[in-house]
Amino acid sequence: MAGARTSGGMSPKLLKVAERAKRHPDQRILALAHLLDEEALRRADGRLRKDAAVGVDGVSGDAYGAGLTEKVRALRARMKAGPYRHQPIWRVHIPKDDGRTRPIGISTTEDKVVQGALREVLEAIYEQDFLDGSYGFRPGRSAHDAIRAVHRVAAQGAAHYVLEADIVSFFDSLDRKRLMEMLRDRIADESLLRLVGKCLHVGVLDGEEYAEPEVGTAQGSGLSPILGNIYLHHVLDVWFEREVRPRLRGRSGLVRFADDFVIVFETEEDAVAVRAHLRQRMSRYGLTLHPAKTRLLRFQPPAGQAGGKGSATFDFLGFTLHWQRTRRGSWRVGCRTRRARLHRAIHRAAEWCRRHRHDPVKEQRATLSRKLAGHYNYFGVNGNLAALRCLYFQVVRTWRKWLDRRSQNARMNWGRFNELLLANPLPQPRITVQIWGT
């Protein structure tokens, strides 16, 4: 419908809900559970990756798709009558660069289908409520759009001070009771809310240990992104827009991508005041700002300095934002790959080359090409070509190194390798995303 912010391919029933939510932003919406019909469940199944990791029941996406009509009909009946129960989430730990691990929850395929159908309904409502400063996990919005937003604010002279914030274990700390209260501010259908509650209050199987956490929503759940957005919409976005911003003396802006956000200010006085209140605001809702990763910094171009260094840089969404000269000699905000992310990409490529050095060369070339192309698609923003070239050079170098170690009898010197590279070229660094106009 005209004016409603929705994702493409939305059903006519959901479009009506979206339009109603847009017309009546202060009203609670009734009669939503009927939208979780067999058609919605089939749509949710169609969006699943069939090769994704399986949950505790061991049923893959392909296996669940066999006889889908009967399974969806039975699932819908259980959801409607009440016997449906979310099965325990299987927790796996993904290694991080600092030696720690990131816990990821894997739901069963059936539970993923339910989560997907619920997310579709919640999205139809809350896409009309979410503010423009929110970019994460929303239809038609990306991390690059969030970077562009910071660039626009800086270009207008309203980003002299930056509050860089980090929430400790956000998804594991989210207060479920407060979240359900927030949902009830907009949703009056208790049947739908009970289903959301069943997806929240689930057990976690971590190895041989079983636990039932009382807070948080599992990372990896299909519902977690939108539930996290709803929580921070109330805790942060609306608070800043309606209560904080009108009281500030200078211009300001909040840019948030999921639980990663920055707040920019024109004046230092405003920045200091908001920093003091932000920690209290988060604490009231069970959230904690990381003491070492939350900082206030001056972010101004080095006025009057010909090529001199400016103020501090800051990291956001894998990029380091900094001031740089344009061709005309003025200053603008540029972004380069964050050093830690670049080192991680180089290290992972080297480890892959080491482990797969005995694979056929054409297979190695195909995989390395996919890795480079994926990196270029995200980090290939204008002004960041040097970092892309650095990655390309290091991948070429480490590929030759491990091909050379495949055999002591047929060494891969640079002459032979250049011939191989000519026959099996890797994608060259390229700019794929325009953050600012030329």
CSV table of C-alpha atoms in Angstrom, one decimal:
chain,number,residue,atom,x,y,z
A,1,MET,CA,0.0,0.0,0.0
A,2,ALA,CA,1.2,3.5,-0.7
A,3,GLY,CA,3.2,5.0,2.1
A,4,ALA,CA,3.7,1.8,4.1
A,5,ARG,CA,7.3,0.7,4.7
A,6,THR,CA,7.3,-3.0,4.0
A,7,SER,CA,9.5,-5.7,2.4
A,8,GLY,CA,8.9,-6.9,-1.1
A,9,GLY,CA,6.5,-9.9,-1.7
A,10,MET,CA,4.4,-9.2,1.4
A,11,SER,CA,1.0,-10.8,1.3
A,12,PRO,CA,-2.2,-8.7,0.9
A,13,LYS,CA,-3.2,-9.5,4.5
A,14,LEU,CA,0.1,-8.3,5.9
A,15,LEU,CA,-0.1,-5.2,3.7
A,16,LYS,CA,-3.4,-4.3,5.4
A,17,VAL,CA,-1.8,-4.7,8.8
A,18,ALA,CA,1.2,-2.5,7.8
A,19,GLU,CA,-1.1,0.2,6.5
A,20,ARG,CA,-3.2,0.0,9.6
A,21,ALA,CA,-0.1,0.3,11.8
A,22,LYS,CA,1.1,3.3,9.8
A,23,ARG,CA,-2.3,5.1,10.0
A,24,HIS,CA,-2.7,4.5,13.8
A,25,PRO,CA,0.8,4.6,15.4
A,26,ASP,CA,-0.6,4.9,18.9
A,27,GLN,CA,-3.2,2.1,18.7
A,28,ARG,CA,-2.9,-1.6,19.7
A,29,ILE,CA,-3.5,-4.0,16.9
A,30,LEU,CA,-5.9,-6.9,17.4
A,31,ALA,CA,-6.5,-10.2,15.4
A,32,LEU,CA,-3.0,-11.1,14.2
A,33,ALA,CA,-2.6,-14.8,15.0
A,34,HIS,CA,-4.8,-15.7,12.0
A,35,LEU,CA,-2.0,-14.3,9.8
A,36,LEU,CA,0.1,-17.3,10.8
A,37,ASP,CA,-1.7,-19.5,8.4
A,38,GLU,CA,-0.4,-22.4,6.2
A,39,GLU,CA,0.6,-20.0,3.5
A,40,ALA,CA,2.7,-17.9,5.9
A,41,LEU,CA,4.4,-21.0,7.2
A,42,ARG,CA,5.2,-22.1,3.6
A,43,ARG,CA,6.6,-18.7,2.8
A,44,ALA,CA,8.8,-18.9,6.0
A,45,ASP,CA,10.0,-22.4,4.9
A,46,GLY,CA,10.9,-21.0,1.4
A,47,ARG,CA,13.1,-18.4,3.0
A,48,LEU,CA,15.2,-20.9,4.9
A,49,ARG,CA,18.7,-22.1,3.8
A,50,LYS,CA,18.3,-25.8,3.1
A,51,ASP,CA,21.9,-26.5,3.9
A,52,ALA,CA,21.9,-24.7,7.2
A,53,ALA,CA,23.0,-26.4,10.4
A,54,VAL,CA,20.4,-28.7,11.9
A,55,GLY,CA,19.0,-28.4,15.4
A,56,VAL,CA,18.6,-30.9,18.2
A,57,ASP,CA,16.2,-33.1,16.2
A,58,GLY,CA,18.7,-33.5,13.4
A,59,VAL,CA,16.1,-32.7,10.7
A,60,SER,CA,17.6,-30.7,7.8
A,61,GLY,CA,15.8,-28.1,5.7
A,62,ASP,CA,15.6,-30.5,2.7
A,63,ALA,CA,14.3,-33.4,4.9
A,64,TYR,CA,11.6,-31.1,6.4
A,65,GLY,CA,10.6,-29.9,2.9
A,66,ALA,CA,9.6,-33.5,2.0
A,67,GLY,CA,5.9,-33.7,2.6
A,68,LEU,CA,5.8,-30.0,3.5
A,69,THR,CA,2.1,-29.6,3.0
A,70,GLU,CA,1.2,-32.2,5.6
A,71,LYS,CA,3.8,-30.9,8.0
A,72,VAL,CA,2.7,-27.3,7.7
A,73,ARG,CA,-0.9,-28.3,8.2
A,74,ALA,CA,-0.1,-30.2,11.4
A,75,LEU,CA,2.1,-27.4,12.6
A,76,ARG,CA,-0.6,-24.8,12.1
A,77,ALA,CA,-3.1,-27.0,14.0
A,78,ARG,CA,-0.7,-27.3,17.0
A,79,MET,CA,0.0,-23.5,16.9
A,80,LYS,CA,-3.7,-22.7,16.9
A,81,ALA,CA,-4.8,-25.3,19.5
A,82,GLY,CA,-1.8,-24.6,21.9
A,83,PRO,CA,0.2,-27.8,22.0
A,84,TYR,CA,3.1,-26.4,19.9
A,85,ARG,CA,6.3,-26.1,22.0
A,86,HIS,CA,9.6,-24.7,20.8
A,87,GLN,CA,12.3,-27.4,21.1
A,88,PRO,CA,15.6,-26.7,22.9
A,89,ILE,CA,18.2,-24.6,21.1
A,90,TRP,CA,21.5,-26.2,20.4
A,91,ARG,CA,24.3,-23.8,21.3
A,92,VAL,CA,27.6,-23.8,19.4
A,93,HIS,CA,30.6,-21.5,20.1
A,94,ILE,CA,32.2,-19.6,17.3
A,95,PRO,CA,35.8,-18.6,17.9
A,96,LYS,CA,36.6,-14.8,18.0
A,97,ASP,CA,39.9,-13.1,17.3
A,98,ASP,CA,40.5,-12.3,20.9
A,99,GLY,CA,40.4,-15.9,21.9
A,100,ARG,CA,36.9,-15.8,23.3
A,101,THR,CA,33.9,-17.4,21.6
A,102,ARG,CA,30.5,-16.1,20.4
A,103,PRO,CA,27.6,-18.4,21.3
A,104,ILE,CA,25.2,-19.1,18.5
A,105,GLY,CA,21.8,-20.8,19.0
A,106,ILE,CA,20.6,-23.3,16.3
A,107,SER,CA,16.9,-24.0,16.3
A,108,THR,CA,15.2,-26.9,14.7
A,109,THR,CA,13.9,-26.4,11.2
A,110,GLU,CA,10.2,-26.5,12.4
A,111,ASP,CA,11.0,-23.8,14.9
A,112,LYS,CA,12.8,-21.7,12.3
A,113,VAL,CA,9.6,-21.8,10.2
A,114,VAL,CA,7.5,-20.6,13.2
A,115,GLN,CA,10.1,-17.8,13.9
A,116,GLY,CA,10.0,-16.8,10.2
A,117,ALA,CA,6.2,-16.5,10.2
A,118,LEU,CA,6.2,-14.5,13.4
A,119,ARG,CA,9.0,-12.2,12.2
A,120,GLU,CA,6.9,-11.4,9.1
A,121,VAL,CA,4.0,-10.2,11.2
A,122,LEU,CA,6.1,-8.2,13.6
A,123,GLU,CA,8.0,-6.6,10.7
A,124,ALA,CA,4.8,-5.5,9.1
A,125,ILE,CA,3.9,-3.6,12.2
A,126,TYR,CA,7.2,-2.3,13.5
A,127,GLU,CA,8.6,-1.2,10.1
A,128,GLN,CA,6.0,1.6,10.4
A,129,ASP,CA,7.3,2.5,13.9
A,130,PHE,CA,11.1,2.2,13.6
A,131,LEU,CA,12.9,5.5,13.2
A,132,ASP,CA,15.1,6.5,10.3
A,133,GLY,CA,18.3,6.2,12.4
A,134,SER,CA,17.9,2.4,12.7
A,135,TYR,CA,19.5,0.3,9.9
A,136,GLY,CA,20.2,-3.2,11.1
A,137,PHE,CA,18.2,-6.2,9.9
A,138,ARG,CA,15.6,-4.1,8.2
A,139,PRO,CA,14.2,-4.5,4.6
A,140,GLY,CA,16.0,-2.3,2.1
A,141,ARG,CA,18.6,-1.1,4.6
A,142,SER,CA,22.2,-2.1,5.0
A,143,ALA,CA,25.4,-1.4,6.9
A,144,HIS,CA,26.5,0.8,4.0
A,145,ASP,CA,23.4,3.0,4.5
A,146,ALA,CA,24.4,3.4,8.1
A,147,ILE,CA,27.8,4.6,7.0
A,148,ARG,CA,26.3,7.0,4.6
A,149,ALA,CA,24.1,8.4,7.3
A,150,VAL,CA,27.2,9.2,9.4
A,151,HIS,CA,28.8,10.7,6.4
A,152,ARG,CA,25.8,13.0,5.8
A,153,VAL,CA,25.7,14.2,9.3
A,154,ALA,CA,29.4,14.9,9.3
A,155,ALA,CA,29.1,16.8,6.0
A,156,GLN,CA,26.5,19.0,7.6
A,157,GLY,CA,29.0,19.9,10.4
A,158,ALA,CA,27.1,18.1,13.1
A,159,ALA,CA,29.6,15.4,14.0
A,160,HIS,CA,32.3,17.3,15.9
A,161,TYR,CA,32.1,14.8,18.8
A,162,VAL,CA,31.3,11.1,18.6
A,163,LEU,CA,30.0,8.9,21.3
A,164,GLU,CA,31.1,5.4,20.3
A,165,ALA,CA,29.1,2.8,22.3
A,166,ASP,CA,29.2,-0.9,22.8
A,167,ILE,CA,26.6,-2.9,24.7
A,168,VAL,CA,28.0,-5.9,26.6
A,169,SER,CA,26.3,-9.2,25.4
A,170,PHE,CA,23.2,-7.4,24.3
A,171,PHE,CA,21.1,-10.4,23.1
A,172,ASP,CA,22.0,-12.4,26.2
A,173,SER,CA,21.1,-9.5,28.5
A,174,LEU,CA,17.7,-8.5,27.0
A,175,ASP,CA,15.0,-8.3,29.7
A,176,ARG,CA,12.2,-10.6,28.4
A,177,LYS,CA,9.6,-9.2,30.7
A,178,ARG,CA,10.2,-5.7,29.6
A,179,LEU,CA,10.3,-6.8,26.0
A,180,MET,CA,6.8,-8.4,26.3
A,181,GLU,CA,5.5,-5.2,27.9
A,182,MET,CA,6.9,-3.3,24.9
A,183,LEU,CA,5.1,-5.7,22.5
A,184,ARG,CA,1.9,-5.3,24.4
A,185,ASP,CA,2.1,-1.5,23.8
A,186,ARG,CA,1.5,-2.3,20.1
A,187,ILE,CA,-0.1,-5.7,20.0
A,188,ALA,CA,-3.3,-6.8,21.6
A,189,ASP,CA,-3.5,-10.3,20.3
A,190,GLU,CA,-2.5,-12.6,23.2
A,191,SER,CA,-2.4,-15.7,21.0
A,192,LEU,CA,0.4,-14.2,18.9
A,193,LEU,CA,2.2,-12.9,22.0
A,194,ARG,CA,2.1,-16.4,23.6
A,195,LEU,CA,3.8,-17.8,20.5
A,196,VAL,CA,6.5,-15.1,20.8
A,197,GLY,CA,6.9,-16.1,24.5
A,198,LYS,CA,7.3,-19.8,23.5
A,199,CYS,CA,10.2,-18.7,21.2
A,200,LEU,CA,11.8,-16.7,23.9
A,201,HIS,CA,11.4,-19.1,26.9
A,202,VAL,CA,13.3,-22.1,25.5
A,203,GLY,CA,15.9,-24.3,26.9
A,204,VAL,CA,19.5,-24.3,25.7
A,205,LEU,CA,21.6,-27.5,25.1
A,206,ASP,CA,25.3,-26.6,25.4
A,207,GLY,CA,27.2,-29.8,24.9
A,208,GLU,CA,25.8,-32.1,27.5
A,209,GLU,CA,24.5,-29.3,29.7
A,210,TYR,CA,20.9,-28.2,29.6
A,211,ALA,CA,19.8,-24.8,30.9
A,212,GLU,CA,16.8,-22.5,30.9
A,213,PRO,CA,18.1,-18.9,30.9
A,214,GLU,CA,15.7,-16.3,32.3
A,215,VAL,CA,17.0,-13.4,30.2
A,216,GLY,CA,18.0,-12.8,26.6
A,217,THR,CA,17.1,-14.1,23.2
A,218,ALA,CA,19.3,-16.6,21.5
A,219,GLN,CA,21.7,-15.3,18.8
A,220,GLY,CA,21.0,-17.3,15.7
A,221,SER,CA,17.2,-17.3,16.3
A,222,GLY,CA,15.2,-15.9,13.4
A,223,LEU,CA,13.3,-13.7,15.8
A,224,SER,CA,16.3,-12.2,17.6
A,225,PRO,CA,17.1,-9.4,15.2
A,226,ILE,CA,13.6,-7.9,15.1
A,227,LEU,CA,13.1,-8.4,18.9
A,228,GLY,CA,16.4,-6.7,19.5
A,229,ASN,CA,15.4,-3.9,17.2
A,230,ILE,CA,12.1,-3.5,19.1
A,231,TYR,CA,13.9,-3.4,22.4
A,232,LEU,CA,16.4,-0.8,21.4
A,233,HIS,CA,13.7,1.2,19.6
A,234,HIS,CA,12.1,1.8,23.0
A,235,VAL,CA,15.3,1.9,25.1
A,236,LEU,CA,17.4,4.1,22.8
A,237,ASP,CA,15.9,5.4,19.6
A,238,VAL,CA,12.6,6.9,20.9
A,239,TRP,CA,14.3,8.1,24.1
A,240,PHE,CA,17.0,9.9,22.2
A,241,GLU,CA,14.6,11.4,19.6
A,242,ARG,CA,11.8,12.5,21.9
A,243,GLU,CA,13.5,13.2,25.3
A,244,VAL,CA,17.1,13.9,24.7
A,245,ARG,CA,17.4,15.6,21.3
A,246,PRO,CA,14.9,18.4,22.0
A,247,ARG,CA,17.0,19.5,25.0
A,248,LEU,CA,20.3,19.7,23.3
A,249,ARG,CA,21.8,23.0,22.2
A,250,GLY,CA,23.5,21.9,19.0
A,251,ARG,CA,22.7,19.4,16.2
A,252,SER,CA,23.0,15.7,16.8
A,253,GLY,CA,22.3,12.4,15.3
A,254,LEU,CA,21.9,8.7,16.3
A,255,VAL,CA,22.9,6.0,13.8
A,256,ARG,CA,22.2,2.4,15.0
A,257,PHE,CA,22.8,-1.0,13.3
A,258,ALA,CA,21.3,-3.6,15.5
A,259,ASP,CA,23.1,-3.2,18.9
A,260,ASP,CA,26.0,-1.3,17.3
A,261,PHE,CA,25.5,2.5,17.4
A,262,VAL,CA,27.2,5.9,17.4
A,263,ILE,CA,25.8,9.2,18.5
A,264,VAL,CA,27.3,12.3,17.0
A,265,PHE,CA,27.1,15.9,18.4
A,266,GLU,CA,27.9,19.4,17.3
A,267,THR,CA,28.9,20.5,20.8
A,268,GLU,CA,31.1,18.9,23.5
A,269,GLU,CA,28.7,20.0,26.2
A,270,ASP,CA,25.8,18.0,24.6
A,271,ALA,CA,28.1,15.0,24.1
A,272,VAL,CA,29.2,14.9,27.8
A,273,ALA,CA,25.7,15.3,29.1
A,274,VAL,CA,24.3,12.4,26.9
A,275,ARG,CA,27.2,10.1,27.8
A,276,ALA,CA,26.3,10.6,31.5
A,277,HIS,CA,22.7,9.8,31.0
A,278,LEU,CA,23.1,7.0,28.5
A,279,ARG,CA,24.7,4.6,31.0
A,280,GLN,CA,21.9,5.1,33.4
A,281,ARG,CA,19.3,4.6,30.7
A,282,MET,CA,20.9,1.3,29.6
A,283,SER,CA,21.2,0.1,33.2
A,284,ARG,CA,17.5,0.7,33.8
A,285,TYR,CA,16.7,-1.9,31.1
A,286,GLY,CA,19.3,-4.5,32.2
A,287,LEU,CA,21.9,-3.4,29.7
A,288,THR,CA,25.6,-2.5,30.3
A,289,LEU,CA,27.9,-0.4,28.3
A,290,HIS,CA,31.4,-1.8,27.9
A,291,PRO,CA,33.7,0.5,29.9
A,292,ALA,CA,36.7,0.1,27.6
A,293,LYS,CA,34.8,0.2,24.2
A,294,THR,CA,32.4,3.1,25.1
A,295,ARG,CA,34.2,6.4,24.6
A,296,LEU,CA,33.7,10.0,23.7
A,297,LEU,CA,36.1,11.5,21.2
A,298,ARG,CA,36.6,14.7,19.3
A,299,PHE,CA,36.0,14.2,15.6
A,300,GLN,CA,36.8,17.4,13.7
A,301,PRO,CA,38.8,18.0,10.5
A,302,PRO,CA,42.2,19.6,11.0
A,303,ALA,CA,41.2,23.1,10.1
A,304,GLY,CA,44.1,25.2,8.8
A,305,GLN,CA,46.5,22.3,8.5
A,306,ALA,CA,47.7,21.4,5.1
A,307,GLY,CA,47.6,17.6,5.2
A,308,GLY,CA,48.2,17.4,8.9
A,309,LYS,CA,46.6,14.9,11.2
A,310,GLY,CA,43.2,15.6,12.5
A,311,SER,CA,41.3,14.4,15.5
A,312,ALA,CA,40.7,10.8,16.6
A,313,THR,CA,39.2,8.1,14.4
A,314,PHE,CA,36.5,5.7,15.4
A,315,ASP,CA,35.3,2.3,14.3
A,316,PHE,CA,31.9,1.4,13.1
A,317,LEU,CA,30.6,-1.7,11.4
A,318,GLY,CA,34.0,-3.0,10.4
A,319,PHE,CA,35.3,0.3,9.1
A,320,THR,CA,37.5,3.0,10.6
A,321,LEU,CA,36.0,6.4,9.9
A,322,HIS,CA,38.5,9.3,9.6
A,323,TRP,CA,38.9,12.7,7.9
A,324,GLN,CA,40.6,12.8,4.5
A,325,ARG,CA,41.3,15.4,1.8
A,326,THR,CA,39.2,15.5,-1.3
A,327,ARG,CA,40.7,16.3,-4.7
A,328,ARG,CA,39.5,19.8,-4.3
A,329,GLY,CA,41.4,20.2,-1.0
A,330,SER,CA,38.4,20.2,1.3
A,331,TRP,CA,37.8,17.7,4.2
A,332,ARG,CA,35.3,14.8,4.2
A,333,VAL,CA,34.8,11.6,6.2
A,334,GLY,CA,36.4,8.6,4.6
A,335,CYS,CA,36.3,5.0,5.7
A,336,ARG,CA,38.9,2.2,5.4
A,337,THR,CA,38.8,-1.4,6.5
A,338,ARG,CA,39.3,-1.6,10.3
A,339,ARG,CA,42.8,-2.9,10.9
A,340,ALA,CA,41.7,-5.9,13.0
A,341,ARG,CA,39.2,-6.9,10.3
A,342,LEU,CA,41.8,-6.7,7.6
A,343,HIS,CA,44.3,-8.8,9.6
A,344,ARG,CA,41.5,-11.3,10.3
A,345,ALA,CA,40.7,-11.6,6.6
A,346,ILE,CA,44.4,-12.1,5.7
A,347,HIS,CA,44.8,-14.7,8.5
A,348,ARG,CA,41.8,-16.7,7.5
A,349,ALA,CA,42.9,-16.8,3.9
A,350,ALA,CA,46.3,-18.0,4.9
A,351,GLU,CA,44.9,-20.7,7.1
A,352,TRP,CA,42.6,-21.8,4.3
A,353,CYS,CA,45.5,-22.0,1.9
A,354,ARG,CA,47.5,-24.0,4.4
A,355,ARG,CA,44.7,-26.6,5.0
A,356,HIS,CA,43.7,-26.9,1.4
A,357,ARG,CA,47.1,-26.7,-0.3
A,358,HIS,CA,46.8,-30.2,-1.8
A,359,ASP,CA,43.4,-29.5,-3.4
A,360,PRO,CA,43.2,-29.1,-7.1
A,361,VAL,CA,44.4,-25.6,-8.2
A,362,LYS,CA,41.2,-24.8,-9.9
A,363,GLU,CA,39.2,-25.6,-6.8
A,364,GLN,CA,41.5,-23.5,-4.7
A,365,ARG,CA,41.2,-20.6,-7.2
A,366,ALA,CA,37.3,-20.9,-7.1
A,367,THR,CA,37.2,-20.7,-3.3
A,368,LEU,CA,39.7,-17.9,-3.0
A,369,SER,CA,37.8,-15.9,-5.7
A,370,ARG,CA,34.6,-16.3,-3.7
A,371,LYS,CA,36.3,-15.1,-0.5
A,372,LEU,CA,37.8,-12.1,-2.2
A,373,ALA,CA,34.6,-11.2,-4.0
A,374,GLY,CA,32.7,-11.3,-0.8
A,375,HIS,CA,35.2,-9.1,0.9
A,376,TYR,CA,35.1,-6.6,-2.0
A,377,ASN,CA,31.3,-6.5,-1.9
A,378,TYR,CA,31.3,-5.3,1.6
A,379,PHE,CA,34.6,-3.4,2.1
A,380,GLY,CA,34.8,-2.1,-1.5
A,381,VAL,CA,33.7,1.4,-0.7
A,382,ASN,CA,35.1,4.4,-2.5
A,383,GLY,CA,38.3,5.6,-0.8
A,384,ASN,CA,39.2,2.1,0.5
A,385,LEU,CA,41.0,0.7,-2.5
A,386,ALA,CA,44.4,0.6,-0.7
A,387,ALA,CA,43.1,-1.8,1.9
A,388,LEU,CA,41.6,-4.0,-0.8
A,389,ARG,CA,44.9,-4.1,-2.7
A,390,CYS,CA,46.6,-5.0,0.6
A,391,LEU,CA,44.3,-8.0,1.0
A,392,TYR,CA,44.8,-9.1,-2.6
A,393,PHE,CA,48.6,-8.9,-2.4
A,394,GLN,CA,48.6,-10.9,0.8
A,395,VAL,CA,46.3,-13.6,-0.5
A,396,VAL,CA,48.4,-14.0,-3.7
A,397,ARG,CA,51.6,-14.1,-1.6
A,398,THR,CA,50.3,-16.8,0.8
A,399,TRP,CA,48.7,-18.8,-2.0
A,400,ARG,CA,52.1,-19.1,-3.7
A,401,LYS,CA,53.7,-19.9,-0.4
A,402,TRP,CA,51.5,-22.9,0.4
A,403,LEU,CA,51.5,-24.2,-3.2
A,404,ASP,CA,55.3,-24.1,-3.0
A,405,ARG,CA,55.2,-26.3,0.0
A,406,ARG,CA,53.0,-29.0,-1.6
A,407,SER,CA,56.1,-30.8,-2.9
A,408,GLN,CA,59.8,-30.7,-2.5
A,409,ASN,CA,60.3,-31.9,-6.0
A,410,ALA,CA,58.2,-29.4,-7.9
A,411,ARG,CA,58.8,-26.0,-6.2
A,412,MET,CA,56.4,-23.1,-7.0
A,413,ASN,CA,58.8,-20.2,-7.6
A,414,TRP,CA,57.4,-16.8,-8.6
A,415,GLY,CA,58.0,-17.4,-12.3
A,416,ARG,CA,55.9,-20.6,-12.3
A,417,PHE,CA,53.3,-19.1,-10.0
A,418,ASN,CA,52.8,-16.0,-12.2
A,419,GLU,CA,52.1,-18.3,-15.1
A,420,LEU,CA,49.6,-20.2,-12.9
A,421,LEU,CA,48.0,-17.0,-11.8
A,422,LEU,CA,47.7,-15.9,-15.4
A,423,ALA,CA,45.8,-19.1,-16.2
A,424,ASN,CA,43.8,-19.0,-12.9
A,425,PRO,CA,43.4,-15.3,-12.1
A,426,LEU,CA,41.9,-14.1,-8.8
A,427,PRO,CA,39.5,-11.1,-8.9
A,428,GLN,CA,41.2,-7.8,-8.8
A,429,PRO,CA,40.4,-5.2,-6.1
A,430,ARG,CA,37.5,-3.1,-7.1
A,431,ILE,CA,35.1,-0.5,-5.7
A,432,THR,CA,31.6,-1.9,-5.4
A,433,VAL,CA,29.8,0.6,-3.1
A,434,GLN,CA,29.6,4.4,-3.4
A,435,ILE,CA,29.4,6.0,0.1
A,436,TRP,CA,29.7,9.6,-1.2
A,437,GLY,CA,29.3,11.1,-4.7
A,438,THR,CA,32.3,11.9,-6.8
